[in-house]
mmCIF file with all atom_site columns, C-alpha atoms in Angstrom:
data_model
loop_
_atom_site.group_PDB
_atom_site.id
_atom_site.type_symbol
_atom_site.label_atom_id
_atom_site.label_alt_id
_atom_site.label_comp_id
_atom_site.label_asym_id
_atom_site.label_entity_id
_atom_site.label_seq_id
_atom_site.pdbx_PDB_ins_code
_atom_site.Cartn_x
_atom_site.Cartn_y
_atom_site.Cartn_z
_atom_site.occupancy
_atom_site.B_iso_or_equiv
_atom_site.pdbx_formal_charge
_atom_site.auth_seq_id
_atom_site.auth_comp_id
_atom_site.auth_asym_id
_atom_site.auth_atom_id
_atom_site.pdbx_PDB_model_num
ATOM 1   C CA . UNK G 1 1   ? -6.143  38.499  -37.138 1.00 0.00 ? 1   UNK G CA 1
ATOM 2   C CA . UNK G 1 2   ? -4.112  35.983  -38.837 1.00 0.00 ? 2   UNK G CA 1
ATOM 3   C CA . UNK G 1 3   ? -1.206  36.533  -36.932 1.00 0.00 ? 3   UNK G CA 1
ATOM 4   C CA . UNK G 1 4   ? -3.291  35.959  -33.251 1.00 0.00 ? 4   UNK G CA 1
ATOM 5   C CA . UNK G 1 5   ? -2.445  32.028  -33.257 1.00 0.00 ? 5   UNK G CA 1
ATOM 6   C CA . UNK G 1 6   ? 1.531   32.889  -33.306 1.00 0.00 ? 6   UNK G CA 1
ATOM 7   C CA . UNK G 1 7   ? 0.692   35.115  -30.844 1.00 0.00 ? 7   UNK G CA 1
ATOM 8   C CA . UNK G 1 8   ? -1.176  33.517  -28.039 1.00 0.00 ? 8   UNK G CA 1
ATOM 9   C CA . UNK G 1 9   ? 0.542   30.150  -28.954 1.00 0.00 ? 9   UNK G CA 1
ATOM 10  C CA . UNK G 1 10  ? 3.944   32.074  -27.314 1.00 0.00 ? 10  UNK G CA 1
ATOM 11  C CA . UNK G 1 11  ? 1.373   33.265  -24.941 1.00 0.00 ? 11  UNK G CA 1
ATOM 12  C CA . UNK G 1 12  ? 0.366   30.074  -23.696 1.00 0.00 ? 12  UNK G CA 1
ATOM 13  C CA . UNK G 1 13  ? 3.378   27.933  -23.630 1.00 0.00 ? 13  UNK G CA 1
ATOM 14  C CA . UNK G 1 14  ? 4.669   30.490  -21.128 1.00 0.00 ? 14  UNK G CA 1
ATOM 15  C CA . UNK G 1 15  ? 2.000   30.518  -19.113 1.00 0.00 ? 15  UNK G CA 1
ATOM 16  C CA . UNK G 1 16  ? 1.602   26.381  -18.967 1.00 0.00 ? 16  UNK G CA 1
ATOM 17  C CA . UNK G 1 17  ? 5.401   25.716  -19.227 1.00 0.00 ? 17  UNK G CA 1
ATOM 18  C CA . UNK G 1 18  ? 5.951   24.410  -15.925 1.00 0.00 ? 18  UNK G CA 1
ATOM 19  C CA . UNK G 1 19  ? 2.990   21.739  -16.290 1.00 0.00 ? 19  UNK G CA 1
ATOM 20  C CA . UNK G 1 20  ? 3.744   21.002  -19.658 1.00 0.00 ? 20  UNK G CA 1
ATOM 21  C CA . UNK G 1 21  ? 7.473   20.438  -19.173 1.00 0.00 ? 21  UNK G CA 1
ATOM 22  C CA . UNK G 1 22  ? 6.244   18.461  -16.089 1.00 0.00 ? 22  UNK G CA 1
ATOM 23  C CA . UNK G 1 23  ? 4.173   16.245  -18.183 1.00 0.00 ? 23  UNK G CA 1
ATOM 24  C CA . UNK G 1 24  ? 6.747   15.772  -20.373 1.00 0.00 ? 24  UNK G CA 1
ATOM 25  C CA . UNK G 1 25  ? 9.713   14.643  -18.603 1.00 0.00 ? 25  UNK G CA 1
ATOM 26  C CA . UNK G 1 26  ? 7.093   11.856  -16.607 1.00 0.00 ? 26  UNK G CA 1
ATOM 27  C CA . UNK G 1 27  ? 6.201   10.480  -20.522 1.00 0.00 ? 27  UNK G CA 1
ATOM 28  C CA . UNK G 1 28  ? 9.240   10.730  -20.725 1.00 0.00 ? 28  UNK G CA 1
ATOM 29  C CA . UNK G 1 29  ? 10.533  9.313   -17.781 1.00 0.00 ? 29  UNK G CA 1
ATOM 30  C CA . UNK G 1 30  ? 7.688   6.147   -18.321 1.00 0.00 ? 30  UNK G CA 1
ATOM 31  C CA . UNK G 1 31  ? 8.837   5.484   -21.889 1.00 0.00 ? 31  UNK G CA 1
ATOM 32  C CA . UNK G 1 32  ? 12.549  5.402   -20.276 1.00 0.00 ? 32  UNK G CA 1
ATOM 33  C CA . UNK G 1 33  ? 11.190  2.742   -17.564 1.00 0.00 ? 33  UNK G CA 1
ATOM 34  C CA . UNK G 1 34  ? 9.368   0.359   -19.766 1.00 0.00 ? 34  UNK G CA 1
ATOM 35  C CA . UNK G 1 35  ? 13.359  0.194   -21.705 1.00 0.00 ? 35  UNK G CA 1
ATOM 36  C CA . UNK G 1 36  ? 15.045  -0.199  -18.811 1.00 0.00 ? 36  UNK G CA 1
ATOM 37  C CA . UNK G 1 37  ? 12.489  -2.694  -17.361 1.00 0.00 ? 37  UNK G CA 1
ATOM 38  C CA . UNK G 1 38  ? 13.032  -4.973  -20.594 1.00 0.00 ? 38  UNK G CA 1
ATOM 39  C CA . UNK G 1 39  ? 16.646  -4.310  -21.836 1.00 0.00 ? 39  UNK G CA 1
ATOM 40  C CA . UNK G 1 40  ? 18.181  -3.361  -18.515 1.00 0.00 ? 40  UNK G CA 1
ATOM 41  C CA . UNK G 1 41  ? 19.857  -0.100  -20.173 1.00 0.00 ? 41  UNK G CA 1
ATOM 42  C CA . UNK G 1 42  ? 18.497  3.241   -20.349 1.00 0.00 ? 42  UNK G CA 1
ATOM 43  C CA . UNK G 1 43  ? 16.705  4.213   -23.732 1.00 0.00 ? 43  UNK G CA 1
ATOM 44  C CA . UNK G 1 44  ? 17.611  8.377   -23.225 1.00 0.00 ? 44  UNK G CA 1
ATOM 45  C CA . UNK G 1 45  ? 20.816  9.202   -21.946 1.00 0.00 ? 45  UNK G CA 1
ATOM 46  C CA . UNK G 1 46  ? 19.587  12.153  -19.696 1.00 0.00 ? 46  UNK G CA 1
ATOM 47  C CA . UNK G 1 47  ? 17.041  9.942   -17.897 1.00 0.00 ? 47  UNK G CA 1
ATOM 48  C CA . UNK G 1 48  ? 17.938  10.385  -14.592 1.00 0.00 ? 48  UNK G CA 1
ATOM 49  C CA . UNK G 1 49  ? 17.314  14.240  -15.485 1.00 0.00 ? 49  UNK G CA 1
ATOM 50  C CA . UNK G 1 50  ? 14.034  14.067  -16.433 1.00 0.00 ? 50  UNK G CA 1
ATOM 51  C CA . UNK G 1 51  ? 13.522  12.092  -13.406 1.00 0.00 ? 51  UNK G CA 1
ATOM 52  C CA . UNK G 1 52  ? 14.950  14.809  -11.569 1.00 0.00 ? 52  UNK G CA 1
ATOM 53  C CA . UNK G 1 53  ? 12.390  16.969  -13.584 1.00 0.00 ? 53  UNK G CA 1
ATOM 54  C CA . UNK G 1 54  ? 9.379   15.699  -13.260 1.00 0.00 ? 54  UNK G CA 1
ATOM 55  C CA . UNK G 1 55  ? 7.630   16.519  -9.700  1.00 0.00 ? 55  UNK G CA 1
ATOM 56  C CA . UNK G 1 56  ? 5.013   14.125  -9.952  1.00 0.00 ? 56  UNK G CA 1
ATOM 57  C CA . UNK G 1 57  ? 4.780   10.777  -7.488  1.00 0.00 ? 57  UNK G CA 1
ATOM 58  C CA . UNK G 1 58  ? 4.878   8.534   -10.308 1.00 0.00 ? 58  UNK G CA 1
ATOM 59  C CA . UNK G 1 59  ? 8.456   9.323   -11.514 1.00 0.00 ? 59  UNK G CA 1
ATOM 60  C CA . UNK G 1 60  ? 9.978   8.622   -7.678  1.00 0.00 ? 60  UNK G CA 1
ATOM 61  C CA . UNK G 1 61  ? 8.204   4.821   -8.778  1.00 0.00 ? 61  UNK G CA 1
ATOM 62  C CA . UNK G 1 62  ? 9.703   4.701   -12.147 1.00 0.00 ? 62  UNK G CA 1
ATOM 63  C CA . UNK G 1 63  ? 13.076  5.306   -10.876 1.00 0.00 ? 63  UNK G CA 1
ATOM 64  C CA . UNK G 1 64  ? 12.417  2.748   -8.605  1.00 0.00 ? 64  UNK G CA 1
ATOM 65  C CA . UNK G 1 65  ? 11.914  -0.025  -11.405 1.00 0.00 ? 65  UNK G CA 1
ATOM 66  C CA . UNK G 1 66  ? 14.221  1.405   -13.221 1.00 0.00 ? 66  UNK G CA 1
ATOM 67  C CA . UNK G 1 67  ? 17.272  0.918   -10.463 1.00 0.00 ? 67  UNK G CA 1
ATOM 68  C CA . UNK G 1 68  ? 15.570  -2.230  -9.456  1.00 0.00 ? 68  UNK G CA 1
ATOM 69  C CA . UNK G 1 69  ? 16.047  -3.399  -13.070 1.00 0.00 ? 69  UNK G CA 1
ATOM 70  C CA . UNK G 1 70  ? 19.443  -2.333  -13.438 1.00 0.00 ? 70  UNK G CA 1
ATOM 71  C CA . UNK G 1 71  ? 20.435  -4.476  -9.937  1.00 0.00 ? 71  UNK G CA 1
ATOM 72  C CA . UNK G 1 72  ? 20.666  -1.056  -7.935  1.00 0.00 ? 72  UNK G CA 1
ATOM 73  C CA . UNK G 1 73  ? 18.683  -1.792  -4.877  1.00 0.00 ? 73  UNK G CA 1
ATOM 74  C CA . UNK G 1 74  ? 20.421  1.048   -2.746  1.00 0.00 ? 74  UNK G CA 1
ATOM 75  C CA . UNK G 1 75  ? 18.812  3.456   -5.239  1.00 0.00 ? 75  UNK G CA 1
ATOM 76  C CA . UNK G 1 76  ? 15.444  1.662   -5.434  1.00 0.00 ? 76  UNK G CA 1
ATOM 77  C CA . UNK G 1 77  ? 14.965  1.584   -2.118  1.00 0.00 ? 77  UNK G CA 1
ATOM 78  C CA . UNK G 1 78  ? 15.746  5.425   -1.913  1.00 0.00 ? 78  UNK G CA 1
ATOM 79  C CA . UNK G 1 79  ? 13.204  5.646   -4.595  1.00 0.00 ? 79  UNK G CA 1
ATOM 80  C CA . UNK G 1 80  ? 10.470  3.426   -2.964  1.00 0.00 ? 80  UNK G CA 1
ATOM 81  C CA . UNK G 1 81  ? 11.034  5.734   0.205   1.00 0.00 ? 81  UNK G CA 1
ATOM 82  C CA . UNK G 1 82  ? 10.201  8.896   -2.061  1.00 0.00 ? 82  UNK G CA 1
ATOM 83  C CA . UNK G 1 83  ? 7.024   7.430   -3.622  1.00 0.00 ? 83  UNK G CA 1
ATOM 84  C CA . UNK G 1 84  ? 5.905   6.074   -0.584  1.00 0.00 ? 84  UNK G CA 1
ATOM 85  C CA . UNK G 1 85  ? 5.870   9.418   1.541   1.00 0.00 ? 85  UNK G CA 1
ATOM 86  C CA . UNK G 1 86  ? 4.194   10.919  -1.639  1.00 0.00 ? 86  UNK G CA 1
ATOM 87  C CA . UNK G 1 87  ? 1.375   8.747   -2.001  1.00 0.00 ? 87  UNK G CA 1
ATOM 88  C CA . UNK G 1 88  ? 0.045   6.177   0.420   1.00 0.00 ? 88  UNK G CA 1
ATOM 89  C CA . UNK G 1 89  ? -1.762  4.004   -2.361  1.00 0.00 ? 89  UNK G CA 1
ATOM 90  C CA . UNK G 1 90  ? 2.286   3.073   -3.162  1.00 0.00 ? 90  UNK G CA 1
ATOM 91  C CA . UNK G 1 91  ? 2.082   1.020   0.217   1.00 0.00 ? 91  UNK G CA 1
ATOM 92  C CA . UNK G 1 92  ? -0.606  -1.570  -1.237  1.00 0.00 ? 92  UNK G CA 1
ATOM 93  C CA . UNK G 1 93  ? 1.670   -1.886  -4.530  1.00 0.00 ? 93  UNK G CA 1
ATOM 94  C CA . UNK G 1 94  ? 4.552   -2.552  -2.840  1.00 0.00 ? 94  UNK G CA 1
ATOM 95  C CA . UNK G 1 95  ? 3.164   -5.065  -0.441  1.00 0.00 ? 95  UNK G CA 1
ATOM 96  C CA . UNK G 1 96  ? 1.926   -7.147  -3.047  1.00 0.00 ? 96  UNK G CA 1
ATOM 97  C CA . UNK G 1 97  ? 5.295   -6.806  -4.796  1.00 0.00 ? 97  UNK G CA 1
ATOM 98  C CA . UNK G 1 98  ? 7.452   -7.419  -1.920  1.00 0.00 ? 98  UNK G CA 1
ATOM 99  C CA . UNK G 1 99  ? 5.645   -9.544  0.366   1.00 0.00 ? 99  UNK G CA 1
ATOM 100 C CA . UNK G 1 100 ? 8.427   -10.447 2.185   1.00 0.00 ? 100 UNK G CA 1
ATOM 101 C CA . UNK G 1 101 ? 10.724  -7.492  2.494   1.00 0.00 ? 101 UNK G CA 1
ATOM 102 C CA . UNK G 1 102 ? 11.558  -6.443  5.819   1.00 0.00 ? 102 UNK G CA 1
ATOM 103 C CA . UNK G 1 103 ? 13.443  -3.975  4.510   1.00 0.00 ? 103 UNK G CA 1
ATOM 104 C CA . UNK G 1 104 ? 11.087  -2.085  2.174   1.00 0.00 ? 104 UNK G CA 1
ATOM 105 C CA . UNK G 1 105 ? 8.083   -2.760  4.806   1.00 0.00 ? 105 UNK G CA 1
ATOM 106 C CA . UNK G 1 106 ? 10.037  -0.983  7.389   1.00 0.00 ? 106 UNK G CA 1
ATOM 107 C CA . UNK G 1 107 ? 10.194  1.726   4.593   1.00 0.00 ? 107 UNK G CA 1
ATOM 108 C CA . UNK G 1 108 ? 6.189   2.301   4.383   1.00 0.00 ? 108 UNK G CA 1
ATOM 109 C CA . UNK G 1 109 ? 5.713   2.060   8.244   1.00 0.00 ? 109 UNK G CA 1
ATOM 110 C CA . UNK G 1 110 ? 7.970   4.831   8.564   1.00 0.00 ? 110 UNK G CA 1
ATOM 111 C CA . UNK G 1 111 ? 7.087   7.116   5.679   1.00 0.00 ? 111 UNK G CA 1
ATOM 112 C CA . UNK G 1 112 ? 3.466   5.780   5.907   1.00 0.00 ? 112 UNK G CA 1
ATOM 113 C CA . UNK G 1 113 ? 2.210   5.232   9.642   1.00 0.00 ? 113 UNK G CA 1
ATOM 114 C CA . UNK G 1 114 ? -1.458  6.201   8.574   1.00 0.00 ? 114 UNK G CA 1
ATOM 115 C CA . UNK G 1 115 ? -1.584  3.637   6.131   1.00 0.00 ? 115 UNK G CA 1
ATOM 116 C CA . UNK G 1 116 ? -3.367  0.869   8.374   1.00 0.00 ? 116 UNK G CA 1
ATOM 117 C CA . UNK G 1 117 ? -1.914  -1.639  4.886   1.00 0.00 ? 117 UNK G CA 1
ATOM 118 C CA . UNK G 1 118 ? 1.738   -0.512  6.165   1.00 0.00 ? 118 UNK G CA 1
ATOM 119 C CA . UNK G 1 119 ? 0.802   -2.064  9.999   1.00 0.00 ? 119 UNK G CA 1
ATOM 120 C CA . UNK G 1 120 ? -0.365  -4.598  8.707   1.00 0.00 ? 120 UNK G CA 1
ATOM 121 C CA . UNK G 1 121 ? 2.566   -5.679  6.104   1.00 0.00 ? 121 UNK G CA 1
ATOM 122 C CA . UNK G 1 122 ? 4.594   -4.764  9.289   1.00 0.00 ? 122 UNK G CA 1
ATOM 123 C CA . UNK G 1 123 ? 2.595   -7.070  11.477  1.00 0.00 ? 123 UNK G CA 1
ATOM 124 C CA . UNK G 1 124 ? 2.902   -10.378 8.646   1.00 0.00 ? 124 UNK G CA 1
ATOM 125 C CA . UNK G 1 125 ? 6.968   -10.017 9.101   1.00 0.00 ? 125 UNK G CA 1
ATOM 126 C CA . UNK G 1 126 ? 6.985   -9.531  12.962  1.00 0.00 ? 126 UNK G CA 1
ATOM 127 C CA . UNK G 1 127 ? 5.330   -12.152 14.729  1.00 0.00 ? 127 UNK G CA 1
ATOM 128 C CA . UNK G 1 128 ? 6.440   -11.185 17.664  1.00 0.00 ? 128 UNK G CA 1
ATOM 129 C CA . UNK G 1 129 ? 4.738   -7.968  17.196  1.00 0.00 ? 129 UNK G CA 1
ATOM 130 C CA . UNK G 1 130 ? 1.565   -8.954  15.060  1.00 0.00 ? 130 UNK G CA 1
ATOM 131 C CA . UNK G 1 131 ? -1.137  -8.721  17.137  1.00 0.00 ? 131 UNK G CA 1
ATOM 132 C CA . UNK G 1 132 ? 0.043   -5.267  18.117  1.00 0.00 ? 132 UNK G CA 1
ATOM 133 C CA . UNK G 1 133 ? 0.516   -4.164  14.830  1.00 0.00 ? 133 UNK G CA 1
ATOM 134 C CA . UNK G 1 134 ? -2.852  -5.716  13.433  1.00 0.00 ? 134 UNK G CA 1
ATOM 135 C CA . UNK G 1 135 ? -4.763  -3.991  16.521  1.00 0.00 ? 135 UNK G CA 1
ATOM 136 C CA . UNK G 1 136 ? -3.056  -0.785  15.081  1.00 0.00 ? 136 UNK G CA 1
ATOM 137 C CA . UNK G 1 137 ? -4.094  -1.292  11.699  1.00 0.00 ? 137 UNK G CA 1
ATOM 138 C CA . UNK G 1 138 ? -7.673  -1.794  12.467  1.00 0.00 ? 138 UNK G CA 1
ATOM 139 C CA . UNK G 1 139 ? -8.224  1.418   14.732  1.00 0.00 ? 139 UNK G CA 1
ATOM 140 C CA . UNK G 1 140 ? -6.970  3.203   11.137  1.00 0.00 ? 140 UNK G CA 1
ATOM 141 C CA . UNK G 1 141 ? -9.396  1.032   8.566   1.00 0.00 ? 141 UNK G CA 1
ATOM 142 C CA . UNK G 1 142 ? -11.831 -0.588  11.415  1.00 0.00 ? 142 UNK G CA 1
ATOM 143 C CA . UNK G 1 143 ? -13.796 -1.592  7.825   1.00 0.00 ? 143 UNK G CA 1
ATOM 144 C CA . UNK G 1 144 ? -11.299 -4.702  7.238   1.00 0.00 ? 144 UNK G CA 1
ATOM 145 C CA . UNK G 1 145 ? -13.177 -7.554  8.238   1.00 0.00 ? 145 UNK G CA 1
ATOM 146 C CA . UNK G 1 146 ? -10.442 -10.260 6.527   1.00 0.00 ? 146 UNK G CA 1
ATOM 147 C CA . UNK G 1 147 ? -8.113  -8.120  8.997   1.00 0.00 ? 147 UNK G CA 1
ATOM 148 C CA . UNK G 1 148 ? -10.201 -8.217  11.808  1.00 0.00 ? 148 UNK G CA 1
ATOM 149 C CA . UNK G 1 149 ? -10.326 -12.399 11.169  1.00 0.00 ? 149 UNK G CA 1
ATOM 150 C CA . UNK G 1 150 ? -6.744  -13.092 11.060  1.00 0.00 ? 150 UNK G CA 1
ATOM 151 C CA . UNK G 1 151 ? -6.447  -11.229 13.975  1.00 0.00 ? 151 UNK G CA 1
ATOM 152 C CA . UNK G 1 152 ? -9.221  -13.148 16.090  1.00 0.00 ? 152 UNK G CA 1
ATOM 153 C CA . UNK G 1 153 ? -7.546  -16.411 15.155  1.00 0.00 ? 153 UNK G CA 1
ATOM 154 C CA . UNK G 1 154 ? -4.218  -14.677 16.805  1.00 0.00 ? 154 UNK G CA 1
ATOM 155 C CA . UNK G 1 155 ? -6.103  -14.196 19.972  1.00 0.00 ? 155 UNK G CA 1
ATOM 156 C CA . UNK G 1 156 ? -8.412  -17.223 19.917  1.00 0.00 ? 156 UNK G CA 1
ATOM 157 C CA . UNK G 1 157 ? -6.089  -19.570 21.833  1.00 0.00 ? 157 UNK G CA 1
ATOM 158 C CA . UNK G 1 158 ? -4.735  -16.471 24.723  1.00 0.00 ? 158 UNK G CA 1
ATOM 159 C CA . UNK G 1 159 ? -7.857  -13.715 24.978  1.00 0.00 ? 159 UNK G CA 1
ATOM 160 C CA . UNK G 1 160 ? -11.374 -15.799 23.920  1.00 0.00 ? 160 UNK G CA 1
ATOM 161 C CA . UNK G 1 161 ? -13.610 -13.381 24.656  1.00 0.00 ? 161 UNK G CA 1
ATOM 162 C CA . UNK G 1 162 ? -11.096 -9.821  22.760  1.00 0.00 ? 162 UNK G CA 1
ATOM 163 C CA . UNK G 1 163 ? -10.738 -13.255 19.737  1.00 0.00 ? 163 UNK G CA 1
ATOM 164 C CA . UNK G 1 164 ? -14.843 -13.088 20.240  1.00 0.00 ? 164 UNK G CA 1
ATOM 165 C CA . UNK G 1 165 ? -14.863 -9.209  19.638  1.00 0.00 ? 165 UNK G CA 1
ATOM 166 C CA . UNK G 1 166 ? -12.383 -9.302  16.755  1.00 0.00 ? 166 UNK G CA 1
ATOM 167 C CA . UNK G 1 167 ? -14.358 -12.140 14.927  1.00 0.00 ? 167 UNK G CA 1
ATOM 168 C CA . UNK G 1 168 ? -17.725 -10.166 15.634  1.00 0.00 ? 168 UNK G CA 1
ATOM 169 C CA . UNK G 1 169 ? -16.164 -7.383  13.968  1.00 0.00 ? 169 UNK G CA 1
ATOM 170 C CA . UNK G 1 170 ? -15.396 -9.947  10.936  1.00 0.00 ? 170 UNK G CA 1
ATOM 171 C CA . UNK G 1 171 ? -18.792 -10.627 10.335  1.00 0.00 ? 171 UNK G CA 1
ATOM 172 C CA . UNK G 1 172 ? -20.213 -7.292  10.706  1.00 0.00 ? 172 UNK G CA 1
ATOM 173 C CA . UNK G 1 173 ? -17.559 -5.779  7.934   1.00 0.00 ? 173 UNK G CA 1
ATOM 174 C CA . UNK G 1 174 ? -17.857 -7.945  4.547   1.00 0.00 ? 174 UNK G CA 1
ATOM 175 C CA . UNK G 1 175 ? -17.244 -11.328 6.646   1.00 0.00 ? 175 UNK G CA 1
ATOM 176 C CA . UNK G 1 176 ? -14.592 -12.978 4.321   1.00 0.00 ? 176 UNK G CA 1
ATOM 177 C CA . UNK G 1 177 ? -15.373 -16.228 3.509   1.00 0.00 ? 177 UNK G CA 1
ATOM 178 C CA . UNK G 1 178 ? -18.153 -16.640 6.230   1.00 0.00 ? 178 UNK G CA 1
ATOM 179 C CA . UNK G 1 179 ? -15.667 -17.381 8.824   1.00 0.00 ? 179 UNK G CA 1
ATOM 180 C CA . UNK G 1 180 ? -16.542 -14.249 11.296  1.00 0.00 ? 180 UNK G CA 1
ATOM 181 C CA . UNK G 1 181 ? -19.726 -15.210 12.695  1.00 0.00 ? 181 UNK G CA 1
ATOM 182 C CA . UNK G 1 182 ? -19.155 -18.742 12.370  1.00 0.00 ? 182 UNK G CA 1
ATOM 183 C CA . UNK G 1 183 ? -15.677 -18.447 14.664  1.00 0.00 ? 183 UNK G CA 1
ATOM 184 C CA . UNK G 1 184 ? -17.378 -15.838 17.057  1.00 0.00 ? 184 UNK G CA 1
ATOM 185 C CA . UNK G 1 185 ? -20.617 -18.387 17.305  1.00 0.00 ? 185 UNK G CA 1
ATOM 186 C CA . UNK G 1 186 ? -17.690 -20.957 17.940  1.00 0.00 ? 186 UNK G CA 1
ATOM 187 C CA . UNK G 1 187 ? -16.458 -19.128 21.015  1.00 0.00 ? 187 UNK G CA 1
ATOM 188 C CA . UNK G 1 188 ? -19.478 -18.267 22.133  1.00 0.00 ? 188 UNK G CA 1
ATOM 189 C CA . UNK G 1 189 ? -20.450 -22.185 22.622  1.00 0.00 ? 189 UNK G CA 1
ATOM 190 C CA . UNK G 1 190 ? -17.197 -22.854 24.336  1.00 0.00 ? 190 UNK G CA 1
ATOM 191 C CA . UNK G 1 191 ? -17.824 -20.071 26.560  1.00 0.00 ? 191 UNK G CA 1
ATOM 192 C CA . UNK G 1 192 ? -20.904 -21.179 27.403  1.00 0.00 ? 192 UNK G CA 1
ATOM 193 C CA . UNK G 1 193 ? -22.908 -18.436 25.924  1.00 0.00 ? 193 UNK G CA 1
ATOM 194 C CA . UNK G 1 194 ? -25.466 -20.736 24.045  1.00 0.00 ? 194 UNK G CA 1
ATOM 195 C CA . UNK G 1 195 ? -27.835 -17.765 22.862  1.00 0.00 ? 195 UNK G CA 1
ATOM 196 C CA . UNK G 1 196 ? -25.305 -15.586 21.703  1.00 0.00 ? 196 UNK G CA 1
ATOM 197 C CA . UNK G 1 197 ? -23.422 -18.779 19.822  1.00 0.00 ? 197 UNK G CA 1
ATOM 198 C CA . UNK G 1 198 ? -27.186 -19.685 18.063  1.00 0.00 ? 198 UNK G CA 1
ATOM 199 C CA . UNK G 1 199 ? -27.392 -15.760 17.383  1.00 0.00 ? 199 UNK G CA 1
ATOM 200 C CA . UNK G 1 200 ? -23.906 -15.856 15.689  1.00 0.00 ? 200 UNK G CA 1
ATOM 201 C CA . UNK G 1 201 ? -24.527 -18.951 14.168  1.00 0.00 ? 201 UNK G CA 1
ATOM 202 C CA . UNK G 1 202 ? -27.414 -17.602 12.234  1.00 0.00 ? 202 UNK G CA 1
ATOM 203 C CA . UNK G 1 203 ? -25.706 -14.544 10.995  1.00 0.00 ? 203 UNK G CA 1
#
C-alpha cells in the first residue's frame, strides 16, 4: 500500500505527459517573453524550442513579442500570421496594437476573413475600398451599431436613403452615442419624410 503513490505517480505522468509538457514549455515560453519584452535578450537559451513545443495559440503570440522586441519584424509577422489563423480573438488585439499596419491588417483579412473586426481594420486603411469592406463586416456581426454609424456617414453624402438604412440599423443595435436615430431622423427630414424623421427623432 505504501508503495501505490510511486506507482501511479509513474502511472500518471505517462498518461498526462503530452499536456503537461505542453503546459510547461507555454510557462515557459511566457516567462521567456516577459525577459525578452524588458531586456531585449532571451532569459533560456532553448526558447525558441519550447516555442516550437508548446501547441497552444498563445505561444505563436509570445514569439511574436518576443521577435518584435528583439527588432525581428520578418519573424513577428510570421508569428502574428500563426496566432491569427489559430484564434480569431488575436484580430481585435492586434488592431488595437497596430492600428495602422497595412501590413499586419492584410495578415488577419487573409488568415481571418470571418472575423467581421479584420474587414473592418481592412476597410479604416483602404478608403478606396471602405464602404465595401464595412458592408462586409456588418453582414458577419450585423450587431455593431458604432459600425453600422460610421458607415452611414460614408454613404450620407452619395446613397441617402442605403445612409438612412445603415443609421436605422445604428439605433436599433446599442446606438453609440445617440447619433443613429438622430442622423436617420436627419435624412428623413431632408427627404421629405416628416413622420418617419419625428418617429426617428423620438427614438
Amino acid at each position: 500500500t505504501a508503495l501505490a503513490p510511486l506507482i501511479l505517480i509513474p502511472l500518471l505522468l505517462v498518461v498526462f505527459s503530452g499536456e503537461l509538457k505542453d503546459r510547461l514549455a507555454l510557462n515557459l515560453t511566457a516567462l521567456d517573453t516577459v525577459h525578452v519584452v524588458y531586456t531585449g535578450q532571451p532569459f533560456l537559451a532553448e526558447h525558441s524550442a519550447w516555442l516550437g513545443e508548446s501547441r497552444a495559440c498563445a505561444a505563436h503570440w509570445m514569439a511574436a513579442q518576443q521577435a518584435k522586441a528583439q527588432g525581428k519584424l520578418e519573424e513577428r509577422d510570421q508569428a502574428f500570421q500563426q496566432a491569427v489563423a489559430c484564434e480569431p480573438l488575436y484580430v481585435v488585439f492586434l488592431h488595437h496594437m497596430y492600428p495602422d499596419d497595412l501590413s499586419i491588417a492584410q495578415i488577419a483579412l487573409i488568415y481571418q476573413p470571418a472575423s467581421a473586426e479584420s474587414w473592418f481594420w481592412a476597410g479604416d486603411l483602404n478608403p478606396d475600398k471602405k464602404i465595401e469592406y464595412y458592408q462586409q463586416g456588418l453582414k458577419i456581426d450585423p450587431k455593431d451599431g458604432r459600425r453600422w454609424i460610421v458607415l452611414g456617414n460614408l454613404l450620407d453624402g452619395s446613397d441617402p436613403q442605403v445612409a438612412l438604412h445603415a443609421f436605422l440599423q445604428g439605433c436599433h443595435n446599442g446606438d453609440p452615442g445617440f447619433n443613429g436615430c438622430g442622423r436617420a431622423g436627419s435624412i428623413a427630414e431632408r427627404l421629405g419624410l416628416y413622420d418617419d424623421a419625428i418617429y426617428y427623432y423620438r427614438l
